[in-house]
CSV table of C-alpha atoms in Angstrom, one decimal:
chain,number,residue,atom,x,y,z
A,530,UNK,CA,132.2,102.9,16.5
A,531,UNK,CA,131.4,99.2,17.6
A,532,UNK,CA,133.0,97.3,20.5
A,533,UNK,CA,134.9,95.3,18.4
A,534,UNK,CA,136.3,98.5,16.5
A,535,UNK,CA,134.4,98.3,13.5
A,536,UNK,CA,131.9,101.3,12.2
A,537,UNK,CA,128.3,101.7,12.0
A,538,UNK,CA,127.0,101.7,8.8
A,539,UNK,CA,124.4,104.7,8.1
A,540,UNK,CA,122.3,102.1,7.1
A,541,UNK,CA,121.8,100.5,10.7
A,542,UNK,CA,121.4,103.8,11.9
A,543,UNK,CA,118.3,104.5,8.9
A,544,UNK,CA,116.8,101.6,10.2
A,545,UNK,CA,116.7,102.3,13.8
A,546,UNK,CA,113.9,105.3,13.4
A,547,UNK,CA,111.6,102.5,11.7
A,548,UNK,CA,111.3,100.2,14.8
A,549,UNK,CA,107.7,99.6,15.5
A,550,UNK,CA,107.8,101.8,18.7
A,551,UNK,CA,108.2,104.9,16.2
A,552,UNK,CA,105.2,103.8,14.8
A,553,UNK,CA,102.8,103.8,17.8
A,554,UNK,CA,104.5,106.8,19.0
A,555,UNK,CA,103.7,108.6,15.7
A,556,UNK,CA,100.0,107.5,16.4
A,557,UNK,CA,100.3,108.8,19.9
A,558,UNK,CA,101.3,112.3,18.6
A,559,UNK,CA,98.8,112.1,15.8
A,560,UNK,CA,96.0,110.9,18.2
A,561,UNK,CA,96.8,113.4,20.8
A,562,UNK,CA,96.6,116.3,18.3
A,563,UNK,CA,93.1,115.2,17.1
A,564,UNK,CA,92.0,115.2,20.6
A,565,UNK,CA,92.9,118.6,20.6
A,566,UNK,CA,91.8,120.1,17.6
A,567,UNK,CA,88.5,118.0,17.7
A,568,UNK,CA,85.4,118.5,20.1
A,569,UNK,CA,85.8,116.1,22.7
A,570,UNK,CA,82.4,116.9,24.3
A,571,UNK,CA,79.4,118.6,23.3
A,572,UNK,CA,76.5,120.2,26.2
A,573,UNK,CA,73.1,121.2,24.2
A,574,UNK,CA,70.9,123.4,26.4
A,575,UNK,CA,67.6,122.7,25.0
A,576,UNK,CA,65.4,125.3,26.9
A,577,UNK,CA,67.8,128.1,25.4
A,578,UNK,CA,68.5,126.1,22.0
A,579,UNK,CA,72.5,126.7,22.8
A,580,UNK,CA,75.4,124.3,21.8
A,581,UNK,CA,78.7,124.3,24.2
A,582,UNK,CA,81.5,122.4,23.0
A,583,UNK,CA,84.7,121.4,24.8
A,584,UNK,CA,87.8,121.3,22.2
A,585,UNK,CA,91.4,123.1,22.9
A,586,UNK,CA,89.9,126.5,23.2
A,587,UNK,CA,87.6,125.3,26.2
A,588,UNK,CA,84.1,125.5,26.5
A,589,UNK,CA,83.0,127.4,23.2
A,590,UNK,CA,79.4,128.5,23.3
A,591,UNK,CA,77.9,128.2,19.9
A,592,UNK,CA,75.1,129.7,18.2
A,593,UNK,CA,72.2,127.5,16.8
A,594,UNK,CA,73.7,128.0,13.2
A,595,UNK,CA,76.9,126.7,14.2
A,596,UNK,CA,78.6,130.2,14.4
A,597,UNK,CA,81.4,131.0,17.5
A,598,UNK,CA,79.6,133.0,20.3
A,599,UNK,CA,82.1,132.9,23.2
A,600,UNK,CA,84.9,130.6,24.8
A,601,UNK,CA,85.8,129.8,28.3
A,602,UNK,CA,89.5,129.1,28.6
A,603,UNK,CA,90.4,125.5,30.1
A,604,UNK,CA,94.3,126.4,29.7
A,605,UNK,CA,95.7,123.1,32.1
A,606,UNK,CA,94.4,120.7,29.8
A,607,UNK,CA,96.0,122.7,26.7
A,608,UNK,CA,99.1,123.4,28.5
A,609,UNK,CA,99.4,119.2,29.3
A,610,UNK,CA,98.6,118.7,25.7
A,611,UNK,CA,101.7,121.0,24.4
A,612,UNK,CA,103.8,118.9,27.0
A,613,UNK,CA,102.8,115.5,25.7
A,614,UNK,CA,103.0,116.6,22.2
A,615,UNK,CA,107.0,117.9,22.9
A,616,UNK,CA,108.0,114.6,24.6
A,617,UNK,CA,106.3,112.6,22.1
A,618,UNK,CA,108.3,114.5,19.6
A,619,UNK,CA,111.5,114.4,21.3
A,620,UNK,CA,111.1,110.5,22.1
A,621,UNK,CA,110.8,109.7,18.6
A,622,UNK,CA,114.1,111.4,17.5
A,623,UNK,CA,115.8,109.6,20.9
A,624,UNK,CA,116.0,106.6,18.6
A,625,UNK,CA,119.6,106.3,19.2
A,626,UNK,CA,119.7,106.2,23.0
A,627,UNK,CA,117.0,103.7,24.3
A,628,UNK,CA,117.7,104.0,28.1
A,629,UNK,CA,116.8,107.8,27.3
A,630,UNK,CA,114.2,106.8,24.7
A,631,UNK,CA,112.4,104.9,27.8
A,632,UNK,CA,112.4,107.5,30.4
A,633,UNK,CA,110.9,109.9,27.8
A,634,UNK,CA,108.2,107.5,27.4
A,635,UNK,CA,107.4,106.5,31.1
A,636,UNK,CA,107.4,110.5,31.4
A,637,UNK,CA,105.0,110.4,28.3
A,638,UNK,CA,102.7,107.4,29.8
A,639,UNK,CA,102.3,109.4,33.3
A,640,UNK,CA,101.5,112.9,31.2
A,641,UNK,CA,98.7,111.3,29.3
A,642,UNK,CA,97.7,109.8,32.4
A,643,UNK,CA,97.0,112.9,33.8
A,644,UNK,CA,95.8,114.8,30.6
A,645,UNK,CA,93.0,112.1,30.4
A,646,UNK,CA,92.2,112.6,34.3
A,647,UNK,CA,92.2,116.1,33.9
A,648,UNK,CA,90.1,115.8,30.9
A,649,UNK,CA,87.3,114.1,32.5
A,650,UNK,CA,87.3,116.1,35.3
A,651,UNK,CA,86.8,119.0,33.0
A,652,UNK,CA,84.1,117.3,31.3
A,653,UNK,CA,82.1,116.3,34.3
A,654,UNK,CA,82.7,120.1,35.9
A,655,UNK,CA,81.6,121.5,32.9
A,656,UNK,CA,78.2,119.2,33.2
A,657,UNK,CA,77.3,120.5,36.4
A,658,UNK,CA,78.3,123.8,35.7
A,659,UNK,CA,75.8,124.1,32.6
A,660,UNK,CA,73.0,123.5,34.4
A,661,UNK,CA,70.0,121.9,32.2
A,662,UNK,CA,72.4,120.7,29.5
A,663,UNK,CA,72.7,117.2,27.9
A,664,UNK,CA,76.2,115.8,27.8
A,665,UNK,CA,77.3,113.8,24.6
A,666,UNK,CA,80.9,112.6,24.5
A,667,UNK,CA,82.6,112.8,21.1
A,668,UNK,CA,85.2,110.1,19.4
A,669,UNK,CA,88.1,112.0,20.1
A,670,UNK,CA,87.2,111.5,24.0
A,671,UNK,CA,88.9,108.2,23.8
A,672,UNK,CA,91.8,109.4,21.9
A,673,UNK,CA,93.9,109.4,25.0
A,674,UNK,CA,93.1,106.3,26.1
A,675,UNK,CA,94.2,104.9,22.9
A,676,UNK,CA,97.3,107.1,23.1
A,677,UNK,CA,97.7,105.7,26.4
A,678,UNK,CA,98.0,102.3,25.2
A,679,UNK,CA,99.9,103.0,22.0
A,680,UNK,CA,102.4,104.7,24.6
A,681,UNK,CA,102.7,101.4,26.9
A,682,UNK,CA,103.4,99.2,23.6
A,683,UNK,CA,106.0,101.6,22.7
A,684,UNK,CA,107.6,101.5,26.0
A,685,UNK,CA,107.3,97.8,25.8
A,686,UNK,CA,109.0,97.5,22.2
A,687,UNK,CA,111.9,99.7,23.7
A,688,UNK,CA,112.4,97.5,26.7
A,689,UNK,CA,112.5,94.5,24.1
A,690,UNK,CA,115.1,96.4,21.8
A,691,UNK,CA,117.2,96.8,25.0
A,692,UNK,CA,116.9,93.3,26.2
A,693,UNK,CA,118.0,92.2,23.1
A,694,UNK,CA,121.2,93.9,22.7
A,695,UNK,CA,121.9,92.9,26.1
A,696,UNK,CA,121.8,89.5,25.2
A,697,UNK,CA,123.9,90.3,22.2
A,698,UNK,CA,126.4,91.6,24.4
A,699,UNK,CA,126.5,88.9,26.5
A,700,UNK,CA,127.2,86.5,23.8
A,701,UNK,CA,130.2,88.8,22.5
């Protein structure tokens, strides 16, 4: 029920989930999932002909034919990714409460920023630990930065919607 006593139609509630920030948040979830599933970096040891990949499992050592040999876990990166995914999905479904959606989006922004920093540290610590390897960053390495930008755009969209609703309330 609105302030003037009329009921909101189902159509109005259905249209609220079709806002542009929902698209941004869905793209954040997709990009972060791809960044976790796909290899982010690759280390190649020329002398031993061994490839190490950094993905959700951690540092994965591969045989020359590409089969799995062993893995060293990077749990903090995976844990932060899990939290980001949960917060992003919660944010998408909080479309009826813009203030709470904005707060969750802000938390998600900080989590993605922390994820990006931790991932960069893990990449370069791995380079120092795997002496004699050549580091190659893969395309998914920038997905978290793109997700950060999309999350910011979603925050801006939510703020615009909230300001629009406040201005409409002032006109009544």
